[in-house]
Tab-separated table of C-alpha atoms and ligand atoms in Angstrom:
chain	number	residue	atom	x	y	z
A	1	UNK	CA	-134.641	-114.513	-172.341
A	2	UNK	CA	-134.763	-110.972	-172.337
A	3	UNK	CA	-137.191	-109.191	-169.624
A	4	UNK	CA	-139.408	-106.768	-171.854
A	5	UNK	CA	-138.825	-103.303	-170.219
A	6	UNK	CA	-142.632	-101.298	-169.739
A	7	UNK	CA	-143.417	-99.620	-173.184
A	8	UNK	CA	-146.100	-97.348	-174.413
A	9	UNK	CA	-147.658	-97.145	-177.214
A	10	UNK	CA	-147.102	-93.522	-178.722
A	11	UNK	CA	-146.302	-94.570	-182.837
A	12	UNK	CA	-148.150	-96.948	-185.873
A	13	UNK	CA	-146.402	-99.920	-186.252
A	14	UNK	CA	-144.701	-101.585	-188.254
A	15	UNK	CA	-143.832	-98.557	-189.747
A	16	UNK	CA	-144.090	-99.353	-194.256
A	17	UNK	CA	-141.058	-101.290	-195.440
A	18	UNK	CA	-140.878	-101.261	-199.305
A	19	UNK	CA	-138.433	-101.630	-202.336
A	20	UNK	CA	-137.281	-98.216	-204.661
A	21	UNK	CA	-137.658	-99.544	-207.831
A	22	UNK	CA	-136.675	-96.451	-209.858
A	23	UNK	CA	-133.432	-95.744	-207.060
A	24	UNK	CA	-132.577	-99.737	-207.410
A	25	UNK	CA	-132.266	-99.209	-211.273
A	26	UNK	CA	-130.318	-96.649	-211.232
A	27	UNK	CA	-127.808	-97.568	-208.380
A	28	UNK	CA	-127.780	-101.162	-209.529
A	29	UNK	CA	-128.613	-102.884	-206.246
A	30	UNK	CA	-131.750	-103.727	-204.713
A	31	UNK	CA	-132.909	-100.822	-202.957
A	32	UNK	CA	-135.335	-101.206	-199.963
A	33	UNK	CA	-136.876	-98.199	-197.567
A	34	UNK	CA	-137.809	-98.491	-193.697
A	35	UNK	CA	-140.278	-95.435	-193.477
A	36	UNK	CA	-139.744	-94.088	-190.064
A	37	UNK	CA	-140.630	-90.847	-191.204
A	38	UNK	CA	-143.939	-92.301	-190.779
A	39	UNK	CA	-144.512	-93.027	-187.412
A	40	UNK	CA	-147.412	-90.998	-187.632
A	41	UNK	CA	-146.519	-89.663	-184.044
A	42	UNK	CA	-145.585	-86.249	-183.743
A	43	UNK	CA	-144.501	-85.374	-187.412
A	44	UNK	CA	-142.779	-88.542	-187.659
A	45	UNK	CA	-139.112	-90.101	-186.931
A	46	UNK	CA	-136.855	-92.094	-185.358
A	47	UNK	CA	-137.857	-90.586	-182.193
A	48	UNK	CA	-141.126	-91.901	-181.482
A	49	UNK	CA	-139.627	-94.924	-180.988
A	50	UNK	CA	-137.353	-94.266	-178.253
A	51	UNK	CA	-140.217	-92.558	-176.536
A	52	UNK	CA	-142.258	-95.265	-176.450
A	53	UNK	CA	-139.980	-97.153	-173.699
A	54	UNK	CA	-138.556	-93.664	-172.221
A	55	UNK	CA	-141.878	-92.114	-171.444
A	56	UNK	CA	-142.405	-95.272	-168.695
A	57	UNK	CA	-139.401	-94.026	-167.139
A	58	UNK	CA	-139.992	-90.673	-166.807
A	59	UNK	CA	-143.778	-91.776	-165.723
A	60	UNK	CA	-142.739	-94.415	-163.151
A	61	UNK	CA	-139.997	-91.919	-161.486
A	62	UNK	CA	-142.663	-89.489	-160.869
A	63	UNK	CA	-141.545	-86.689	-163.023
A	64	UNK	CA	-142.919	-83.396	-162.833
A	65	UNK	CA	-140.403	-81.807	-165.498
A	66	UNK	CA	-138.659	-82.631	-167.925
A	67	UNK	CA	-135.206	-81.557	-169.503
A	68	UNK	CA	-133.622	-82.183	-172.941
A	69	UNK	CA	-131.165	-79.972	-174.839
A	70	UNK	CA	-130.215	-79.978	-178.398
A	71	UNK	CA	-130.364	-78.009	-181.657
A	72	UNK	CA	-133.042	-75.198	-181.943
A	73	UNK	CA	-134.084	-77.013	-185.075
A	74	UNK	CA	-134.331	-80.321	-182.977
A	75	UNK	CA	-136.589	-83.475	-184.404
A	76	UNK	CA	-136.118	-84.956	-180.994
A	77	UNK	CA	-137.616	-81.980	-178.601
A	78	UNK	CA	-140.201	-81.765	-181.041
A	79	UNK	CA	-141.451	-85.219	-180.311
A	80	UNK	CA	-140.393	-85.454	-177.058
A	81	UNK	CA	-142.659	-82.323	-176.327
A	82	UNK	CA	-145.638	-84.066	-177.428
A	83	UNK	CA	-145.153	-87.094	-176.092
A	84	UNK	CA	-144.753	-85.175	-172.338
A	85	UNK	CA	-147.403	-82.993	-173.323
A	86	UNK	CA	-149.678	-85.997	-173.557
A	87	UNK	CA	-149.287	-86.715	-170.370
A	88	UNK	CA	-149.213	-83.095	-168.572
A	89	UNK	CA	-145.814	-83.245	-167.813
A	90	UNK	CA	-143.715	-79.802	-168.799
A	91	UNK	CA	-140.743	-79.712	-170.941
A	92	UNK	CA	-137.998	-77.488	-171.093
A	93	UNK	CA	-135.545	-77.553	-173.511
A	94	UNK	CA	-132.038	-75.757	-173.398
A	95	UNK	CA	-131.249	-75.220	-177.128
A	96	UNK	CA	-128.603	-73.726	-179.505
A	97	UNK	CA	-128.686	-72.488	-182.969
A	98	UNK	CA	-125.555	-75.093	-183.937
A	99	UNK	CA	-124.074	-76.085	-181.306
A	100	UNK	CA	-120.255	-77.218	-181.859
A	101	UNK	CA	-117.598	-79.543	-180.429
A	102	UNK	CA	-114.248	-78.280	-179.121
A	103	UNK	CA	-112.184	-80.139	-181.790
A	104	UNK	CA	-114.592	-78.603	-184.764
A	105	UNK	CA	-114.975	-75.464	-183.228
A	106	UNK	CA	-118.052	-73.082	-184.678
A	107	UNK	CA	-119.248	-73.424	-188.653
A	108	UNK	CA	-118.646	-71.122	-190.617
A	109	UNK	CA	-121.809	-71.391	-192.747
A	110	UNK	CA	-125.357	-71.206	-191.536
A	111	UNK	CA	-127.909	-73.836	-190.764
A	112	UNK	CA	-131.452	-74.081	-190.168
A	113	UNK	CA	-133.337	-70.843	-189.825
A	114	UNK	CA	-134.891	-69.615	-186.458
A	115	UNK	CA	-138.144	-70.473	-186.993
A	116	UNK	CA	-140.645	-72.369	-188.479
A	117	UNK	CA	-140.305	-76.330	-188.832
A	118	UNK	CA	-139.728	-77.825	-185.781
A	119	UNK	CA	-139.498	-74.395	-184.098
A	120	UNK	CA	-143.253	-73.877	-185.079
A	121	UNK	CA	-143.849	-76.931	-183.833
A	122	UNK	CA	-142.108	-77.078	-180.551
A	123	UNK	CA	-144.963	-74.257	-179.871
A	124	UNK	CA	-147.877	-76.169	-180.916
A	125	UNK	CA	-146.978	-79.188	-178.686
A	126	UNK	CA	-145.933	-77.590	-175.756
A	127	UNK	CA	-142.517	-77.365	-175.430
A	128	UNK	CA	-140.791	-74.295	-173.416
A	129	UNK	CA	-137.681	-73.432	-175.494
A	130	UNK	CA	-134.711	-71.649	-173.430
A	131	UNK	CA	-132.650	-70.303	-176.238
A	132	UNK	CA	-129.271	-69.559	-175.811
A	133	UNK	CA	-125.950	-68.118	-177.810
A	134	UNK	CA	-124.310	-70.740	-179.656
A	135	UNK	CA	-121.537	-72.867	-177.968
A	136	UNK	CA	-120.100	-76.104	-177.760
A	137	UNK	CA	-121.621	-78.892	-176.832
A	138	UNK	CA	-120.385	-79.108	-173.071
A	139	UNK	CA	-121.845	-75.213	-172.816
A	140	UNK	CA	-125.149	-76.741	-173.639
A	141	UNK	CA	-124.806	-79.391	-171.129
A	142	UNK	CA	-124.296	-77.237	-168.372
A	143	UNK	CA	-127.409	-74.938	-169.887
A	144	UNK	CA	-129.274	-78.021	-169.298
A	145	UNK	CA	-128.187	-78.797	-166.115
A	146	UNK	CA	-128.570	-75.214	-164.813
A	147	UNK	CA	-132.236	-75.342	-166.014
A	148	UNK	CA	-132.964	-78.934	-164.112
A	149	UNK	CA	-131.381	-77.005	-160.896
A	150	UNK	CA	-133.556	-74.424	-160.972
A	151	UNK	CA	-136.680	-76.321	-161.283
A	152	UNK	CA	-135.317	-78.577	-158.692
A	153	UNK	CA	-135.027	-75.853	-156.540
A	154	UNK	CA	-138.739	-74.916	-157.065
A	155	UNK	CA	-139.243	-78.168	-156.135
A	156	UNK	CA	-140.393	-80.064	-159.187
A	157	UNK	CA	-139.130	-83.512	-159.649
A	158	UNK	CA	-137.326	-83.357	-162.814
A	159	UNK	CA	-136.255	-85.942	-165.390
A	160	UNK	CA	-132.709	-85.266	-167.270
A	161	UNK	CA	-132.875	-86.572	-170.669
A	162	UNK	CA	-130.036	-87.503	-172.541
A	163	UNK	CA	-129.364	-86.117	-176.260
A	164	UNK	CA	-131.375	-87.326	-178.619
A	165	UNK	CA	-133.008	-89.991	-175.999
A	166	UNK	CA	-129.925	-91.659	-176.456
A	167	UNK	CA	-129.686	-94.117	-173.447
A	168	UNK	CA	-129.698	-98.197	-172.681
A	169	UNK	CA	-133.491	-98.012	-173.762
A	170	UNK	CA	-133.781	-95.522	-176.797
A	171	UNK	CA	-131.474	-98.066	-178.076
A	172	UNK	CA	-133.598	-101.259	-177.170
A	173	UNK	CA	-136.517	-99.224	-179.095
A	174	UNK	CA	-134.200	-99.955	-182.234
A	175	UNK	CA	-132.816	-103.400	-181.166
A	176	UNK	CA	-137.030	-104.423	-181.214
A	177	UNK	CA	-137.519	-102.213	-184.280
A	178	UNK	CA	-135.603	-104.991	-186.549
A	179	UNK	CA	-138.218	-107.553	-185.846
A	180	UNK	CA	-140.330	-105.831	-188.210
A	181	UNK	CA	-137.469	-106.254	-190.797
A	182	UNK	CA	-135.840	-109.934	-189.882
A	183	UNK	CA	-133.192	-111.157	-192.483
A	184	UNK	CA	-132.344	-111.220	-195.868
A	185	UNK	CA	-130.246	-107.702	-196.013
A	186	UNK	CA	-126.914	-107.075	-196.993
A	187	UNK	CA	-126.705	-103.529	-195.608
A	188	UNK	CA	-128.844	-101.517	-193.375
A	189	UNK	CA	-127.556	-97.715	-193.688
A	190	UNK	CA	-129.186	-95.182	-191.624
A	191	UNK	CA	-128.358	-91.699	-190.003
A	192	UNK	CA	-126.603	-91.081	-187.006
A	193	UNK	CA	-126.024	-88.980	-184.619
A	194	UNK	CA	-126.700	-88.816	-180.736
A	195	UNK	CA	-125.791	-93.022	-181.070
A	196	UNK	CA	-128.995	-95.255	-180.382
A	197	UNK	CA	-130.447	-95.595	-183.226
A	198	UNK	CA	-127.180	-97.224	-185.004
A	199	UNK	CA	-126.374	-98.764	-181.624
A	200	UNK	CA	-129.979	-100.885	-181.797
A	201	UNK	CA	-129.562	-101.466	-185.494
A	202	UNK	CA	-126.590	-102.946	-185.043
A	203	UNK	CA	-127.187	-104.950	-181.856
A	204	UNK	CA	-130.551	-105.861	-183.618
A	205	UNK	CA	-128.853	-107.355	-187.036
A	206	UNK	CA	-125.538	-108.387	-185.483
A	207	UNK	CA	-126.763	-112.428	-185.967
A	208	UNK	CA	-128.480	-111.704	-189.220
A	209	UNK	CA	-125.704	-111.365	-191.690
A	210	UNK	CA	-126.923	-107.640	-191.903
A	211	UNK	CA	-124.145	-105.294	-191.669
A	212	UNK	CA	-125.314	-102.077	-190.210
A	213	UNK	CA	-123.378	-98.506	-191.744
A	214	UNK	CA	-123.787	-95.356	-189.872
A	215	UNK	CA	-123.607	-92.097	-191.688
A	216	UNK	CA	-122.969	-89.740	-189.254
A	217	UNK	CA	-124.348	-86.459	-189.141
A	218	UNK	CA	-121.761	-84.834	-187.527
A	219	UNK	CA	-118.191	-84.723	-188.655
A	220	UNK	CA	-116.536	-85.615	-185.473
A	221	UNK	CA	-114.688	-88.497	-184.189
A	222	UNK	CA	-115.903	-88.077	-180.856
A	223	UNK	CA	-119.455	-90.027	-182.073
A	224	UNK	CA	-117.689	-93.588	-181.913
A	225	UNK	CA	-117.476	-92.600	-177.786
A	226	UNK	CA	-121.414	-91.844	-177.766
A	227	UNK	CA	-122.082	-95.194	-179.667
A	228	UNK	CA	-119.585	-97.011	-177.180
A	229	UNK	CA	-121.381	-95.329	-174.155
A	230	UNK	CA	-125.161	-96.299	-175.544
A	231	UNK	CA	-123.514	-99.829	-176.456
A	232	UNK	CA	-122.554	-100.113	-172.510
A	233	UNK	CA	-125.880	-98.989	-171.060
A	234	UNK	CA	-127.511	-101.286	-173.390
A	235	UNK	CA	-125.434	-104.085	-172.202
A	236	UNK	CA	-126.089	-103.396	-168.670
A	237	UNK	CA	-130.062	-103.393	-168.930
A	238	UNK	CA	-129.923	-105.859	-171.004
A	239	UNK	CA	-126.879	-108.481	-170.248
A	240	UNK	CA	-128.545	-111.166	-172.949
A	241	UNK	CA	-128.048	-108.919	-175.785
A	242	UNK	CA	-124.315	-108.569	-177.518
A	243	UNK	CA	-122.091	-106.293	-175.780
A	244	UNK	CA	-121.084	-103.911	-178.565
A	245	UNK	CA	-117.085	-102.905	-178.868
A	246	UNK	CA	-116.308	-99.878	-181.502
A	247	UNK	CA	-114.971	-102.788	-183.823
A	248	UNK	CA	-118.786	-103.566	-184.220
A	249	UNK	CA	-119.804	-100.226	-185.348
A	250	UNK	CA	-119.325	-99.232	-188.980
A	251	UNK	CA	-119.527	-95.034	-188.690
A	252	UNK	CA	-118.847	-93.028	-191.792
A	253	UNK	CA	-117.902	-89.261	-191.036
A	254	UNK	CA	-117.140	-88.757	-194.458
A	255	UNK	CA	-120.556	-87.187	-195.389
A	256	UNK	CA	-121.744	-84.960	-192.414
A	257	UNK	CA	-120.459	-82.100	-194.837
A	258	UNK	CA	-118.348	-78.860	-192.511
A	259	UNK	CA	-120.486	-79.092	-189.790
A	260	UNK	CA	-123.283	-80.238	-187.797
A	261	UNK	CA	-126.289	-78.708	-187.985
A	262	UNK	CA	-125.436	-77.368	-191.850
A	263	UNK	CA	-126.893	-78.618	-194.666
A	264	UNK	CA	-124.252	-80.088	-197.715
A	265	UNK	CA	-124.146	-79.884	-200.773
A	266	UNK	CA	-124.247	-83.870	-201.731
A	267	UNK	CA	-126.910	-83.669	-199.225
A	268	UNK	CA	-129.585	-81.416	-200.603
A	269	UNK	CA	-128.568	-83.094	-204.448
A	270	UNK	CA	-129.518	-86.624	-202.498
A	271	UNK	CA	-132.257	-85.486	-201.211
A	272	UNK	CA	-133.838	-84.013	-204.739
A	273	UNK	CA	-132.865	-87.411	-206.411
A	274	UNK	CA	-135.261	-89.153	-204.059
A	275	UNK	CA	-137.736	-86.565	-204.024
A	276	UNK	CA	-137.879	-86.702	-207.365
A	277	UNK	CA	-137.557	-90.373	-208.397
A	278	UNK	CA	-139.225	-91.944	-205.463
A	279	UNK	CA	-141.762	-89.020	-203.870
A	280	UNK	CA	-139.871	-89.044	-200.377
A	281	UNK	CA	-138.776	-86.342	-198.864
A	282	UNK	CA	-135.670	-86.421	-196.735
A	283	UNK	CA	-134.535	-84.261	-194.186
A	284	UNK	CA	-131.330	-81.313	-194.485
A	285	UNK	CA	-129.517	-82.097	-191.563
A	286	UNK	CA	-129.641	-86.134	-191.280
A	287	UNK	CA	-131.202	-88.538	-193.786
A	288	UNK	CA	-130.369	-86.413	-196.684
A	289	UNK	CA	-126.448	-86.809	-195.443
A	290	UNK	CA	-126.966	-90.000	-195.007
A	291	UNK	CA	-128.668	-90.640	-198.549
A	292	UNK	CA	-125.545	-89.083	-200.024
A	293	UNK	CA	-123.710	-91.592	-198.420
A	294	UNK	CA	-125.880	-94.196	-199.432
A	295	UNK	CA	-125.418	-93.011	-203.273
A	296	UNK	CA	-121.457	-92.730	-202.914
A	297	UNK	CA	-121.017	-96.324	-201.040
A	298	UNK	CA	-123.439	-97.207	-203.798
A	299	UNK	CA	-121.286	-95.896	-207.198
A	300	UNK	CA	-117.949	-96.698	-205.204
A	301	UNK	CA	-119.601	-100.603	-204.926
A	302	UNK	CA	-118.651	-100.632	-201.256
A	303	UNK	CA	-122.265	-101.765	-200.454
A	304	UNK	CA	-124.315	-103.668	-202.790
A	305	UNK	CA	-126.573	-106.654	-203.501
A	306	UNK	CA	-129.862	-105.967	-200.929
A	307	UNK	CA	-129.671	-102.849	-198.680
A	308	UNK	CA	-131.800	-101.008	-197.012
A	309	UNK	CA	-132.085	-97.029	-196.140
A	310	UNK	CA	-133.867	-96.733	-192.630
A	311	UNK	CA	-135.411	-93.274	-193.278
A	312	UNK	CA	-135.564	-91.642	-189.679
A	313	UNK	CA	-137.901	-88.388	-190.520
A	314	UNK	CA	-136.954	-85.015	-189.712
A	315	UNK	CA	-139.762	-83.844	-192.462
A	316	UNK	CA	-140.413	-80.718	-190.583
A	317	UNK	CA	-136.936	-79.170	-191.142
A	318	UNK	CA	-137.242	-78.750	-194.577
A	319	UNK	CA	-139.849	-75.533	-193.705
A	320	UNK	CA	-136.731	-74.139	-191.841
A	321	UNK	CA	-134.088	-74.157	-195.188
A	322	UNK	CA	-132.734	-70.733	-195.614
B	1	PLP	C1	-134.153	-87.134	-188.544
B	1	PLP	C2	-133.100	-87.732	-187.695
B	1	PLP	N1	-132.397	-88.767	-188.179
B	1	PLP	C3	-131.409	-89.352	-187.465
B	1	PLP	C4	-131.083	-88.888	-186.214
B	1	PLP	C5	-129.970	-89.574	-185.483
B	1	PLP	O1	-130.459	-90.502	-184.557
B	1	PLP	P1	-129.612	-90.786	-183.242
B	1	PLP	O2	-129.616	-89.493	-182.496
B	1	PLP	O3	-130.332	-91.872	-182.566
B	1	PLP	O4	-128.232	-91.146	-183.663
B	1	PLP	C6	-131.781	-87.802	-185.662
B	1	PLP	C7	-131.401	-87.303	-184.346
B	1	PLP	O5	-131.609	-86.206	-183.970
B	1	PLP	C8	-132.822	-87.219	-186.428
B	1	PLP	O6	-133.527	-86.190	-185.942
């Protein structure tokens, strides 16, 4: 029996789970869509979920501020910002054009631009953006952890949040999230990044003959450690569910195009298809990479028979293309 951690209720669930007809001609397999993009909290996405069993945390620990870090173009701060908005807490946010890891080092093509889409949107919920020079990822750690110092020091209480939410719980928010899809899949694909979302996918289907595929949003090997790290907090919250090893995950780095942050080429082409055969509109930076994916695993026949694409939002960063 697992002891149901406090939740609250921030999105509109079950989110719509249908088939693709045109997309499941086309590819050949039976195409199926988990529309997280409509959460209907915040803009939509994969984040609203996590929030819903974070927010009690940062509630019941008495937190006065809180502080994330991330892209400037972020889909998390954006929701995360309106979710502490809702309940008067402030957020700060230590952010980065693209930030980079050490082994990738810094793109040499452009991402998102500087304002509008979630940048516009950060302002309209709340969120204080610290913008600084871009880096690598540890530089933006330490950002963060500079800005929870000084509000310590001014004597709020503050609440460090990990990227992208990803803890023990953000992951349990996607471990309960495949009750509203049960069995019958062959494939679940979905977009990852900071690690919970494929880490409760793949907890949640392990026993349902499901196999879970990551397409990962950044091109770097290190993201097997972040799922590994999620997969061990989720295990200690939670010692009834299965204690995930890297053999369980199934993370593709092949489509994250050069670097994080930048949109590909395959992407925006995967993201027109469905726009245009299906009316849904995928994000730049994750679920269109992760659609590409979906289309190559597809024509290569390396995933067939019933799938489903978990659509995780990120709407609003199509206003910030260049
Ligand atoms: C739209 C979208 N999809 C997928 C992801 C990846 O989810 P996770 O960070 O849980 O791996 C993110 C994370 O930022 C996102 O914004």
């Amino acid at each position: 029996m697992i002891l149901e951690p406090e939740k609250i209720s921030l999105i509109q669930g079950p989110t719509p789970l249908h088939r693709l007809n045109f997309l499941s001609d086309y590819l050949g397999i039976d195409l199926w869509i988990k529309r997280d993009d409509l959460t209907g909290f915040a803009g939509g996405g994969n984040k609203g979920r996590k929030l819903e069993y974070l927010m009690p945390e940062i509630i019941a620990g008495g937190a006065q501020a809180v502080v994330a870090c991330g892209a400037l173009q972020s889909n998390f701060i954006r929701q995360l910002g309106a979710a502490c908005s809702m309940h008067s807490i402030p957020c700060h946010a230590a952010v980065m054009d693209l930030p980079y890891s050490q082994s990738a080092g810094p793109p040499s093509e452009a991402g998102l631009k500087d304002q509008g889409g979630n940048v516009l949107l950060d302002e309209l919920f709340g969120v204080k953006l610290h913008e600084y020079p871009n880096g690598e990822w540890e530089e933006l750690y330490d950002r963060a952890e500079q800005l929870a110092l000084k509000r310590e020091h001014e004597e709020f209480r503050v609440y460090r949040m990990p990227i992208g939410g990803s803890s023990g719980l953000g992951a349990y928010a996607f471990h309960k999230a495949c009750e509203e899809v049960g069995s019958g899949f062959d494939y679940v694909l979905t977009a990852s990044s900071s690690g919970s979302t494929q880490t409760g996918l793949t907890a949640g289907f392990l026993d349902k003959g499901t196999q879970v595929i990551g397409i990962c949003a950044d091109p770097e090997p290190e993201v097997m450690e972040d799922l590994t790290r999620v997969a061990d907090e989720l295990h200690a919250l939670f010692p009834n569910l299965p204690h995930l090893q890297e053999g369980d995950f199934d993370l593709r780095l092949d489509y994250a195009g050069e670097a994080y942050g930048v949109p590909s080429q395959a992407g925006l082409e995967a993201a027109k298809l469905a726009a245009q055969s299906e009316g849904i509109v995928l994000d730049p930076i994750y679920s269109a990479k992760a659609f590409a994916g979906l289309l190559d695993l597809a024509d290569k026949k390396e995933i067939g028979g019933r799938v489903l694409f978990w659509h995780t939002g990120g709407f609003p960063a199509v206003f910030a293309l260049p």
